[in-house]
Short mmCIF file of C-alpha atoms and ligand atoms in Angstrom, two decimals:
data_model
loop_
_atom_site.label_atom_id
_atom_site.label_comp_id
_atom_site.label_asym_id
_atom_site.label_seq_id
_atom_site.Cartn_x
_atom_site.Cartn_y
_atom_site.Cartn_z
CA UNK A 1 130.79 181.51 63.81
CA UNK A 2 129.58 181.45 60.71
CA UNK A 3 133.05 180.54 58.38
CA UNK A 4 133.92 181.93 55.32
CA UNK A 5 134.92 178.39 52.97
CA UNK A 6 135.63 178.52 49.51
CA UNK A 7 135.85 174.61 48.54
CA UNK A 8 136.32 173.19 45.12
CA UNK A 9 135.36 170.00 43.70
CA UNK A 10 136.06 167.97 40.56
CA UNK A 11 132.52 166.33 41.08
CA UNK A 12 129.00 167.69 42.94
CA UNK A 13 125.39 165.56 43.36
CA UNK A 14 123.05 165.26 42.01
CA UNK A 15 124.80 167.70 38.61
CA UNK A 16 128.20 164.86 37.72
CA UNK A 17 128.91 162.30 39.71
CA UNK A 18 130.94 158.73 39.65
CA UNK A 19 130.87 157.78 42.88
CA UNK A 20 131.43 158.84 46.73
CA UNK A 21 133.06 163.11 46.15
CA UNK A 22 130.64 163.73 44.46
CA UNK A 23 127.86 162.52 47.88
CA UNK A 24 130.50 163.67 49.85
CA UNK A 25 131.21 167.89 48.46
CA UNK A 26 127.39 168.12 47.21
CA UNK A 27 126.35 167.35 51.11
CA UNK A 28 128.86 168.42 52.96
CA UNK A 29 128.09 172.05 50.96
CA UNK A 30 124.33 172.29 51.79
CA UNK A 31 125.24 171.47 55.11
CA UNK A 32 127.66 173.67 56.01
CA UNK A 33 125.69 176.36 53.77
CA UNK A 34 122.44 175.24 55.88
CA UNK A 35 124.75 175.42 59.75
CA UNK A 36 125.28 179.62 58.89
CA UNK A 37 128.50 179.69 56.22
CA UNK A 38 129.22 181.92 53.10
CA UNK A 39 130.15 178.63 51.60
CA UNK A 40 131.21 178.92 47.86
CA UNK A 41 131.49 175.69 45.55
CA UNK A 42 133.60 175.89 42.43
CA UNK A 43 133.04 172.61 40.26
CA UNK A 44 133.41 172.70 36.21
CA UNK A 45 130.36 172.89 34.26
CA UNK A 46 130.74 169.00 32.10
CA UNK A 47 128.97 168.74 28.90
CA UNK A 48 127.56 166.07 31.37
CA UNK A 49 125.48 168.39 33.97
CA UNK A 50 121.92 168.29 32.92
CA UNK A 51 121.04 171.95 31.52
CA UNK A 52 117.04 170.99 31.51
CA UNK A 53 116.65 171.06 34.96
CA UNK A 54 118.62 173.22 36.46
CA UNK A 55 117.99 176.66 36.22
CA UNK A 56 121.50 179.09 36.00
CA UNK A 57 122.61 183.10 36.12
CA UNK A 58 125.65 184.35 34.25
CA UNK A 59 127.64 186.18 37.12
CA UNK A 60 127.75 189.77 35.14
CA UNK A 61 131.72 190.61 36.21
CA UNK A 62 133.14 187.00 35.33
CA UNK A 63 132.37 186.08 32.10
CA UNK A 64 135.29 185.32 29.46
CA UNK A 65 137.52 185.34 32.51
CA UNK A 66 141.55 184.77 30.96
CA UNK A 67 143.70 182.89 32.39
CA UNK A 68 146.72 181.47 30.44
CA UNK A 69 148.27 179.12 32.22
CA UNK A 70 152.19 179.53 29.76
CA UNK A 71 150.90 178.38 26.27
CA UNK A 72 147.49 177.54 27.10
CA UNK A 73 145.49 180.69 26.72
CA UNK A 74 142.14 179.67 28.51
CA UNK A 75 139.16 181.67 28.47
CA UNK A 76 136.44 180.90 31.34
CA UNK A 77 133.32 181.70 32.42
CA UNK A 78 131.14 181.69 35.89
CA UNK A 79 127.20 180.71 35.50
CA UNK A 80 125.46 180.16 39.36
CA UNK A 81 123.12 177.51 40.02
CA UNK A 82 121.26 176.71 43.21
CA UNK A 83 121.97 173.20 43.70
CA UNK A 84 119.00 170.69 43.41
CA UNK A 85 117.75 170.02 47.25
CA UNK A 86 120.19 172.61 48.48
CA UNK A 87 120.38 176.62 49.20
CA UNK A 88 123.90 176.41 48.69
CA UNK A 89 124.26 178.42 45.52
CA UNK A 90 126.94 175.95 43.41
CA UNK A 91 129.35 178.15 41.50
CA UNK A 92 129.77 176.64 37.20
CA UNK A 93 133.23 177.05 35.60
CA UNK A 94 132.09 176.52 32.03
CA UNK A 95 134.44 176.04 29.82
CA UNK A 96 133.72 174.60 26.56
CA UNK A 97 137.58 173.50 25.41
CA UNK A 98 138.67 171.77 29.16
CA UNK A 99 134.52 170.53 29.92
CA UNK A 100 133.13 169.28 26.91
CA UNK A 101 134.06 165.78 27.63
CA UNK A 102 132.33 161.99 26.03
CA UNK A 103 132.71 161.66 30.12
CA UNK A 104 134.23 163.44 33.10
CA UNK A 105 137.14 161.92 33.59
CA UNK A 106 139.12 161.08 30.60
CA UNK A 107 142.43 159.43 29.90
CA UNK A 108 143.86 162.60 27.92
CA UNK A 109 146.65 163.84 27.86
CA UNK A 110 145.47 167.21 29.08
CA UNK A 111 143.94 166.19 32.20
CA UNK A 112 145.53 168.08 34.26
CA UNK A 113 145.19 170.61 32.68
CA UNK A 114 141.78 170.53 33.36
CA UNK A 115 141.75 170.65 36.90
CA UNK A 116 144.59 173.34 37.24
CA UNK A 117 142.58 175.76 35.37
CA UNK A 118 139.79 174.57 37.62
CA UNK A 119 141.73 175.59 40.65
CA UNK A 120 143.29 178.99 39.70
CA UNK A 121 139.42 179.65 38.11
CA UNK A 122 138.18 179.16 41.38
CA UNK A 123 141.65 181.24 43.10
CA UNK A 124 140.44 183.99 40.11
CA UNK A 125 136.28 184.02 41.20
CA UNK A 126 137.10 185.21 44.58
CA UNK A 127 139.46 187.26 44.07
CA UNK A 128 136.79 189.24 41.45
CA UNK A 129 134.37 188.53 43.75
CA UNK A 130 136.40 189.98 46.35
CA UNK A 131 135.70 186.94 48.54
CA UNK A 132 138.27 186.56 51.35
CA UNK A 133 138.07 182.34 52.74
CA UNK A 134 138.62 181.75 55.74
CA UNK A 135 138.98 178.57 54.64
CA UNK A 136 140.10 176.66 51.53
CA UNK A 137 138.75 173.36 50.69
CA UNK A 138 140.29 171.86 48.20
CA UNK A 139 139.33 167.92 47.24
CA UNK A 140 141.62 164.68 45.79
CA UNK A 141 143.98 165.37 42.86
CA UNK A 142 142.40 167.73 40.82
CA UNK A 143 142.42 170.85 43.35
CA UNK A 144 145.27 169.09 45.45
CA UNK A 145 147.70 172.36 43.75
CA UNK A 146 145.25 175.08 45.56
CA UNK A 147 147.37 175.17 48.87
CA UNK A 148 150.74 175.69 46.38
CA UNK A 149 149.03 178.32 44.48
CA UNK A 150 148.09 180.35 47.61
CA UNK A 151 151.59 180.29 48.77
CA UNK A 152 153.25 181.02 45.92
CA UNK A 153 151.36 183.26 42.55
CA UNK A 154 148.41 184.37 44.96
CA UNK A 155 150.19 184.92 47.84
CA UNK A 156 151.21 188.85 47.63
CA UNK A 157 147.20 189.24 46.96
CA UNK A 158 145.84 189.82 50.85
CA UNK A 159 142.48 188.65 50.18
CA UNK A 160 144.56 185.22 51.18
CA UNK A 161 146.50 186.56 53.79
CA UNK A 162 144.33 184.60 57.08
CA UNK A 163 142.90 181.87 54.65
CA UNK A 164 143.52 178.50 55.96
CA UNK A 165 143.94 175.55 53.06
CA UNK A 166 142.85 172.05 53.95
CA UNK A 167 143.02 168.78 51.32
CA UNK A 168 140.28 166.28 52.02
CA UNK A 169 142.06 162.84 50.37
CA UNK A 170 139.15 161.09 49.16
CA UNK A 171 141.03 158.10 47.77
CA UNK A 172 145.52 157.48 47.75
CA UNK A 173 145.62 155.44 44.57
CA UNK A 174 144.63 158.28 42.31
CA UNK A 175 146.91 160.97 42.22
CA UNK A 176 147.26 162.69 38.65
CA UNK A 177 150.48 161.95 38.35
CA UNK A 178 151.84 164.09 35.19
CA UNK A 179 155.29 164.13 33.51
CA UNK A 180 157.58 167.28 34.05
CA UNK A 181 157.87 168.42 30.98
CA UNK A 182 154.19 169.94 32.19
CA UNK A 183 154.47 171.72 34.92
CA UNK A 184 154.61 174.42 33.65
CA UNK A 185 150.85 174.26 33.02
CA UNK A 186 150.94 174.50 36.46
CA UNK A 187 151.15 178.06 35.99
CA UNK A 188 153.55 178.72 38.74
CA UNK A 189 155.23 180.15 36.66
CA UNK A 190 158.63 181.52 38.12
CA UNK A 191 158.03 179.58 41.80
CA UNK A 192 158.21 176.60 40.00
CA UNK A 193 161.35 175.21 41.70
CA UNK A 194 158.55 175.04 44.72
CA UNK A 195 157.13 171.56 42.76
CA UNK A 196 158.38 168.29 45.09
CA UNK A 197 162.34 167.47 43.94
CA UNK A 198 162.02 164.25 44.62
CA UNK A 199 159.75 163.36 42.19
CA UNK A 200 160.57 165.84 39.33
CA UNK A 201 164.26 164.87 39.42
CA UNK A 202 161.78 161.47 37.92
CA UNK A 203 160.90 163.64 35.46
CA UNK A 204 156.76 163.28 37.45
CA UNK A 205 154.84 166.21 38.66
CA UNK A 206 152.93 165.40 41.62
CA UNK A 207 149.94 166.58 42.59
CA UNK A 208 148.17 164.78 45.04
CA UNK A 209 151.51 164.53 47.01
CA UNK A 210 151.95 168.40 46.39
CA UNK A 211 149.31 168.65 48.15
CA UNK A 212 149.68 166.87 51.72
CA UNK A 213 153.20 168.92 51.63
CA UNK A 214 151.80 172.37 51.60
CA UNK A 215 147.83 171.94 52.86
CA UNK A 216 148.33 173.48 56.74
CA UNK A 217 145.93 170.14 57.11
CA UNK A 218 145.10 167.35 55.74
CA UNK A 219 141.87 165.52 56.15
CA UNK A 220 141.09 161.82 55.00
CA UNK A 221 137.09 160.02 55.17
CA UNK A 222 138.22 157.95 58.15
CA UNK A 223 140.05 157.76 61.34
CA UNK A 224 140.84 154.04 60.22
CA UNK A 225 142.30 155.18 56.71
CA UNK A 226 144.14 158.72 58.30
CA UNK A 227 146.45 156.00 60.36
CA UNK A 228 146.04 153.09 57.70
CA UNK A 229 147.68 155.46 54.93
CA UNK A 230 150.71 155.95 56.84
CA UNK A 231 151.75 152.18 56.11
CA UNK A 232 153.72 151.30 53.39
CA UNK A 233 150.42 148.89 52.65
CA UNK A 234 147.36 150.94 52.19
CA UNK A 235 150.32 154.19 51.52
CA UNK A 236 149.99 154.10 48.17
CA UNK A 237 154.36 155.04 48.29
CA UNK A 238 153.13 158.71 49.91
CA UNK A 239 152.60 156.50 53.38
CA UNK A 240 155.98 158.75 53.65
CA UNK A 241 155.01 162.24 53.30
CA UNK A 242 152.03 161.25 55.38
CA UNK A 243 154.13 160.62 58.50
CA UNK A 244 155.95 163.43 58.00
CA UNK A 245 152.66 165.54 58.34
CA UNK A 246 150.81 163.86 60.75
CA UNK A 247 149.82 166.49 63.15
CA UNK A 248 148.60 168.08 60.97
CA UNK A 249 146.81 165.47 59.11
CA UNK A 250 143.23 163.74 60.95
CA UNK A 251 139.89 161.37 59.84
CA UNK A 252 136.00 162.24 59.72
CA UNK A 253 133.74 159.89 58.51
CA UNK A 254 131.52 160.49 56.19
CA UNK A 255 128.13 161.22 56.92
CA UNK A 256 124.99 160.22 54.73
CA UNK A 257 122.80 162.54 52.93
CA UNK A 258 119.53 160.88 54.27
CA UNK A 259 117.51 163.68 52.57
CA UNK A 260 118.38 161.85 49.49
CA UNK A 261 119.20 158.15 50.97
CA UNK A 262 116.75 156.95 53.59
CA UNK A 263 113.73 154.30 53.09
CA UNK A 264 110.36 155.91 54.83
CA UNK A 265 110.73 158.84 52.03
CA UNK A 266 112.85 157.47 48.69
CA UNK A 267 112.37 159.19 45.67
CA UNK A 268 113.80 156.04 43.52
CA UNK A 269 110.51 153.70 45.25
CA UNK A 270 107.07 153.71 44.74
CA UNK A 271 106.84 151.97 49.35
CA UNK A 272 108.44 153.50 52.07
CA UNK A 273 109.07 151.59 54.80
CA UNK A 274 110.49 151.83 57.93
CA UNK A 275 112.50 149.78 61.24
CA UNK A 276 108.88 148.44 61.77
CA UNK A 277 107.54 147.75 57.83
CA UNK A 278 109.87 145.07 56.77
CA UNK A 279 106.88 143.64 54.79
CA UNK A 280 106.45 146.06 52.60
CA UNK A 281 110.26 145.89 52.48
CA UNK A 282 110.11 142.19 51.35
CA UNK A 283 107.58 143.44 48.93
CA UNK A 284 110.23 145.70 47.07
CA UNK A 285 113.03 142.86 46.85
CA UNK A 286 109.71 140.62 44.86
CA UNK A 287 109.15 143.46 42.20
CA UNK A 288 113.78 144.19 41.93
CA UNK A 289 113.69 140.13 40.76
CA UNK A 290 110.92 140.61 39.10
CA UNK A 291 112.82 143.57 37.66
CA UNK A 292 115.34 142.37 36.92
CA UNK A 293 114.84 138.93 36.30
CA UNK A 294 115.34 137.28 39.25
CA UNK A 295 113.69 133.89 41.61
CA UNK A 296 111.00 135.84 43.49
CA UNK A 297 110.89 134.35 45.56
CA UNK A 298 111.18 135.27 50.30
CA UNK A 299 113.37 133.18 51.59
CA UNK A 300 115.39 132.94 49.15
CA UNK A 301 118.70 135.21 49.75
CA UNK A 302 119.26 138.69 47.30
CA UNK A 303 122.96 140.11 47.85
CA UNK A 304 122.94 143.57 45.86
CA UNK A 305 126.07 145.12 44.94
CA UNK A 306 126.79 148.99 43.65
CA UNK A 307 130.22 149.91 42.50
CA UNK A 308 132.94 151.47 40.80
CA UNK A 309 134.85 148.05 39.46
CA UNK A 310 138.05 149.07 39.69
CA UNK A 311 140.97 146.54 42.41
CA UNK A 312 139.67 149.02 45.02
CA UNK A 313 136.63 147.86 45.51
CA UNK A 314 137.68 143.47 46.07
CA UNK A 315 135.76 141.89 43.24
CA UNK A 316 139.40 139.97 42.22
CA UNK A 317 138.55 137.34 45.55
CA UNK A 318 135.04 136.72 44.42
CA UNK A 319 136.78 134.61 41.41
CA UNK A 320 137.05 131.94 42.41
CA UNK A 321 134.46 132.59 46.00
CA UNK A 322 131.66 133.30 44.09
CA UNK A 323 130.42 130.37 42.25
CA UNK A 324 131.55 128.09 44.53
CA UNK A 325 129.86 129.77 45.60
CA UNK A 326 127.02 129.97 43.50
CA UNK A 327 127.40 125.67 43.79
CA UNK A 328 126.40 125.55 47.18
CA UNK A 329 124.12 127.85 48.10
CA UNK A 330 120.79 129.09 47.61
CA UNK A 331 121.10 132.88 46.92
CA UNK A 332 120.70 135.29 44.11
CA UNK A 333 123.05 138.57 43.18
CA UNK A 334 122.07 142.10 42.27
CA UNK A 335 125.07 143.45 40.23
CA UNK A 336 125.00 147.13 38.78
CA UNK A 337 128.40 148.99 37.91
CA UNK A 338 130.80 149.38 34.86
CA UNK A 339 134.48 149.28 34.78
CA UNK A 340 137.13 146.97 34.03
CA UNK A 341 136.50 144.79 31.69
CA UNK A 342 137.93 141.64 33.76
CA UNK A 343 135.24 142.35 36.87
CA UNK A 344 132.89 142.82 33.64
CA UNK A 345 133.29 140.29 31.98
CA UNK A 346 132.85 138.17 35.30
CA UNK A 347 130.05 138.84 36.20
CA UNK A 348 128.39 139.06 32.80
CA UNK A 349 129.70 135.31 32.76
CA UNK A 350 127.92 135.10 36.79
CA UNK A 351 124.89 136.30 34.70
CA UNK A 352 124.88 134.05 32.09
CA UNK A 353 125.80 130.74 33.63
CA UNK A 354 123.02 131.55 36.38
CA UNK A 355 120.50 133.35 34.58
CA UNK A 356 117.20 133.36 37.34
CA UNK A 357 120.07 133.79 39.88
CA UNK A 358 122.62 136.61 38.70
CA UNK A 359 121.35 139.98 37.31
CA UNK A 360 124.19 141.49 35.61
CA UNK A 361 122.85 145.53 35.41
CA UNK A 362 126.67 147.06 34.14
CA UNK A 363 126.93 150.75 33.71
CA UNK A 364 125.36 153.54 35.37
CA UNK A 365 122.18 154.31 37.40
CA UNK A 366 120.87 156.50 41.08
CA UNK A 367 117.41 154.82 40.00
CA UNK A 368 118.50 151.58 39.65
CA UNK A 369 121.33 151.92 43.19
CA UNK A 370 118.32 153.23 44.78
CA UNK A 371 116.45 150.11 44.50
CA UNK A 372 119.22 146.92 45.22
CA UNK A 373 119.73 149.09 48.08
CA UNK A 374 116.08 148.65 48.97
CA UNK A 375 114.70 145.07 48.24
CA UNK A 376 118.00 143.97 48.42
CA UNK A 377 119.11 141.81 52.00
CA UNK A 378 122.85 141.92 52.76
CA UNK A 379 124.50 144.28 50.93
CA UNK A 380 128.89 143.71 49.33
CA UNK A 381 131.65 145.06 50.13
CA UNK A 382 134.62 143.51 50.65
CA UNK A 383 137.21 146.39 49.33
CA UNK A 384 140.70 146.06 49.25
CA UNK A 385 141.20 149.04 50.61
CA UNK A 386 137.74 151.60 51.52
CA UNK A 387 138.75 155.52 52.81
CA UNK A 388 134.91 155.27 53.80
CA UNK A 389 132.73 153.90 51.96
CA UNK A 390 129.16 154.96 51.51
CA UNK A 391 127.00 152.17 50.17
CA UNK A 392 127.92 149.51 53.44
CA UNK A 393 126.47 153.10 55.23
CA UNK A 394 123.34 153.81 52.82
CA UNK A 395 122.68 149.30 53.13
CA UNK A 396 122.53 150.59 57.33
CA UNK A 397 119.62 152.43 56.39
CA UNK A 398 117.46 150.06 54.00
CA UNK A 399 117.73 147.06 56.53
CA UNK A 400 120.01 145.69 53.96
CA UNK A 401 122.56 143.75 56.10
CA UNK A 402 125.70 145.00 54.58
CA UNK A 403 128.86 142.47 54.98
CA UNK A 404 132.51 144.08 54.93
CA UNK A 405 136.38 143.69 55.22
CA UNK A 406 137.38 145.68 58.19
CA UNK A 407 139.33 148.44 57.04
CA UNK A 408 138.74 151.98 56.08
CA UNK A 409 135.76 152.70 57.14
CA UNK A 410 134.38 150.47 56.05
CA UNK A 411 136.04 149.35 60.62
CA UNK A 412 134.47 152.18 61.29
CA UNK A 413 130.74 152.59 60.33
CA UNK A 414 129.88 148.62 60.74
CA UNK A 415 129.89 146.20 63.29
CA UNK A 416 130.12 142.42 63.46
CA UNK A 417 126.97 140.98 64.79
CA UNK A 418 127.22 138.54 67.68
CA UNK A 419 124.10 136.09 67.50
CA UNK A 420 125.31 135.88 71.72
CA UNK A 421 125.48 139.42 72.73
CA UNK A 422 122.47 140.84 69.73
CA UNK A 423 124.64 144.10 69.56
CA UNK A 424 126.56 144.99 65.99
CA UNK A 425 125.63 145.48 61.70
CA UNK A 426 126.67 143.60 59.61
CA UNK A 427 128.54 140.83 58.71
CA UNK A 428 133.16 141.64 58.96
CA UNK A 429 135.64 139.50 57.28
CA UNK A 430 139.72 140.39 58.07
CA UNK A 431 141.43 138.70 55.49
CA UNK A 432 141.91 139.87 52.01
CA UNK A 433 140.82 136.24 50.41
CA UNK A 434 139.31 133.60 49.48
CA UNK A 435 138.69 132.29 52.68
CA UNK A 436 137.37 136.04 54.47
CA UNK A 437 135.25 137.05 52.19
CA UNK A 438 133.79 132.82 51.74
CA UNK A 439 133.35 132.83 55.25
CA UNK A 440 131.90 136.22 55.39
CA UNK A 441 128.86 135.07 52.94
CA UNK A 442 128.26 131.43 54.41
CA UNK A 443 127.41 133.35 57.57
CA UNK A 444 125.79 135.56 57.03
CA UNK A 445 123.48 133.28 54.66
CA UNK A 446 123.82 130.48 57.66
CA UNK A 447 121.94 133.74 59.53
CA UNK A 448 119.14 134.55 56.89
CA UNK A 449 117.09 131.63 57.81
CA UNK A 450 117.03 132.23 62.19
CA UNK A 451 114.32 134.86 61.73
CA UNK A 452 114.29 136.14 64.85
CA UNK A 453 118.00 137.10 64.87
CA UNK A 454 118.06 138.15 61.68
CA UNK A 455 115.15 140.78 62.09
CA UNK A 456 117.02 141.52 65.42
CA UNK A 457 120.00 142.12 63.26
CA UNK A 458 118.58 144.33 60.69
CA UNK A 459 117.29 146.61 62.86
CA UNK A 460 120.10 147.46 64.37
CA UNK A 461 121.65 148.53 61.09
CA UNK A 462 118.30 151.29 60.15
CA UNK A 463 119.22 152.33 64.05
CA UNK A 464 122.01 153.20 63.15
CA UNK A 465 122.30 157.21 62.77
CA UNK A 466 125.57 158.75 60.35
CA UNK A 467 123.64 161.35 59.47
CA UNK A 468 125.68 165.19 58.21
CA UNK A 469 123.57 167.20 60.68
CA UNK A 470 126.51 165.94 62.70
CA UNK A 471 129.44 164.59 60.98
CA UNK A 472 128.91 168.57 58.93
CA UNK A 473 130.67 169.95 63.40
CA UNK A 474 133.51 168.04 63.00
CA UNK A 475 134.71 169.83 59.63
CA UNK A 476 133.08 172.91 61.36
CA UNK A 477 135.55 171.82 63.98
CA UNK A 478 138.50 171.58 62.57
CA UNK A 479 138.45 174.35 60.27
CA UNK A 480 138.46 176.14 63.81
CA UNK A 481 141.23 173.86 64.82
CA UNK A 482 142.86 174.92 61.47
CA UNK A 483 142.59 179.25 62.18
CA UNK A 484 143.73 179.09 65.40
CA UNK A 485 146.82 177.16 64.43
CA UNK A 486 149.70 179.08 62.30
CA UNK A 487 150.00 178.31 58.99
CA UNK A 488 152.26 175.71 58.16
CA UNK A 489 155.99 177.06 56.45
CA UNK A 490 155.68 174.39 53.67
CA UNK A 491 157.73 171.40 52.20
P1 LIG B 501 133.70 155.35 45.46
O1 LIG B 501 133.34 156.36 45.78
O2 LIG B 501 135.11 154.56 46.10
O3 LIG B 501 133.38 154.77 44.48
P2 LIG B 501 131.34 155.04 48.03
O4 LIG B 501 131.08 153.56 48.51
O5 LIG B 501 132.03 156.56 48.75
O6 LIG B 501 132.57 154.68 47.33
O7 LIG B 501 130.67 155.65 46.85
C1 LIG B 501 129.74 155.74 45.89
C2 LIG B 501 128.92 156.02 45.04
O8 LIG B 501 128.50 156.24 43.76
C3 LIG B 501 127.50 155.69 45.75
O9 LIG B 501 126.38 156.88 45.74
C4 LIG B 501 127.45 154.40 45.13
O10 LIG B 501 125.29 154.43 45.51
C5 LIG B 501 127.56 155.47 43.71
N1 LIG B 501 127.50 154.44 42.54
C6 LIG B 501 128.80 153.87 42.19
N2 LIG B 501 128.52 152.58 41.07
C7 LIG B 501 127.25 153.60 40.87
C8 LIG B 501 126.42 152.96 38.87
N3 LIG B 501 126.85 151.86 38.25
N4 LIG B 501 126.17 153.14 39.55
C9 LIG B 501 125.08 154.68 40.17
N5 LIG B 501 125.26 154.33 41.11
C10 LIG B 501 126.91 154.08 41.84
C1 LIG B 502 136.35 157.44 47.69
C2 LIG B 502 136.74 156.61 48.36
C3 LIG B 502 135.36 156.16 49.04
C4 LIG B 502 134.84 157.04 49.81
C5 LIG B 502 134.79 158.81 48.74
C6 LIG B 502 133.53 159.44 49.20
O1 LIG B 502 136.11 157.76 46.75
O2 LIG B 502 136.85 155.66 47.21
O3 LIG B 502 136.11 154.66 49.87
O4 LIG B 502 133.89 157.01 50.22
O5 LIG B 502 135.60 159.03 48.22
O6 LIG B 502 134.77 159.80 50.25
#
């Protein structure tokens, strides 16, 4: 049955992206729309959105709309555009005062206000469009206040009478906490006391926690992460509330948009290959090695990394392990990323010390990320935690063997290769320590010269299918279950 879905996200590929949330929001909206659903997708019109490649139309009845959040008298306008590469329309919330900033996210004191405004704006748009969403799907802390707003200040509107809210947790490490002195910015007005007292009594508002407490259902982006976040180790202090909602918590593995990520037609590559054309992959490897100034030899394995450089991604494990391995073994590294200075400095130092073996590109580049996926032999993701992770799934499709730690979505998407049975798709290690990651890299480097085994591993990897076409069915089934269930009574 076609559903009416209001989907709100702080980033959407290809318009604004800092990480996997954008890829998931863009692809999920695209495939839900393709499956026949009426999906209204909302995102801020950031200064970063490349307007030269986007045909935007102002929505006539959504211009200069007043939005008062206590002391903040905001005004926003809405433009609509076709999401590039899809038939889905996106509604862009234009409020330059909030969204024309040097970066998509900031540490500005009004960071919370920017996304509260997005959330209010999306709900106001539904009202003005007369759109009755059956599902309100919000994502991460930025839009996690939506379920509470729906139950309180928007509750008078019969438009939302039957709406069910779903909060998808892409990353528990970011909760959007702000000072309770700004609680009035939520626009909750008389319902302010509904905010979680355990937080407000400490002088804080925790938007993600509010979402967990008030959403009709909570999902996260892999079954393993859904279990992990209910433990203190992975719960970031929210494991208790998550256990309290265990009956309404699901894990749905992310999918891959193979229209964007497939070596058979990748728009960034000059040559394309499938599982039986690995010679072309070798040519791309050589081109990448030359471009990055790395020694260009086929028998030297190339390990790629593309990542936000944060604690989550496991870089701390590499400080001792990588220099020791570079001393002991023959391989090279191609690294793309930016983030915390200590990680950036570490890779810059490695590249300085081994100029023809380590290439580090500090920054963000869609184009180079596709090249690294295609041209590398191995892809390293030693994450401390990983709600889902997309690059390991991209790597599988590119025949670039993932080396991952057994956590979250990495555990759910990569099977350790067993040379005896010749089954498995990558190298998987358990322990978050130096020995664990070194063992994994050594195991991969030992396998690489065993041509027949290696070829089998690469082909196993390339045969995996994580397409959104399939995963979208899981969301449809969840939406249907939510609609059949009563609304969540509240915290
Ligand atoms: P996360 O969302 O935690 O960053 P994911 O693996 O889910 O991790 O998704 C990361 C996405 O962001 C991938 O599409 C990856 O290619 C992309 N990405 C991360 N860092 C960079 C970068 N420096 N340049 C280009 N793309 C990047
Ligand atoms: C988050 C997670 C990542 C996940 C992505 C998309 O940023 O860190 O693991 O793949 O969201 O859901």
